[in-house]
């Protein structure tokens, strides 16, 4: 429900490495609700009683909460730790960056067939399937930011290409990346499968 959004923002999807984030100190929406109440009643008014403040706080619409959250994210991205993130950052990306800083995640560089290297953040105990999902999400976000969403058939991609590390195919989706010896900042490559 919308009234719960005004109080707390749920887990930021950091691929399982985030914690619940309380939006109250981050967003400062009490000030917004109080300012809105002040505007509605013609200028300066004495502060609202606690009960009225709680009621005004719960009346924030989803769109207002989203707008406040986006403004707070924009302020967060100015932090030196998060400055490499794009301006329209998602909570998932912030969570991933924080997880990286705390050593709960790692960056795997995926080298595409055209030579481009894509940095993908996954949790430390990620499986090959987790890496594939993170790569897909990274590509989707990048396409959305560049304007048009081009449809990619991921079934076709995984039927046509293998991911490899140090010459070894990452064939088992359930196997952990560390079981293949993959560590932070290691490079994984796309290799075209040979036809049978």
Tab-separated table of C-alpha atoms in Angstrom, residues 151-162 190 192-193 195:
chain	number	residue	atom	x	y	z
A	151	UNK	CA	14.733	-6.719	-28.390
A	152	UNK	CA	17.360	-9.350	-27.762
A	153	UNK	CA	16.579	-13.033	-27.682
A	154	UNK	CA	18.547	-14.257	-24.691
A	155	UNK	CA	17.503	-17.836	-25.448
A	156	UNK	CA	19.191	-17.454	-28.833
A	157	UNK	CA	22.285	-15.868	-27.273
A	158	UNK	CA	22.749	-18.695	-24.755
A	159	UNK	CA	22.080	-21.330	-27.479
A	160	UNK	CA	24.695	-19.704	-29.712
A	161	UNK	CA	27.401	-18.630	-27.254
A	162	UNK	CA	29.235	-20.012	-24.212
A	190	UNK	CA	31.650	-14.966	-25.039
A	192	UNK	CA	30.570	-18.970	-30.220
A	193	UNK	CA	29.480	-22.568	-29.857
A	195	UNK	CA	27.779	-26.646	-34.492
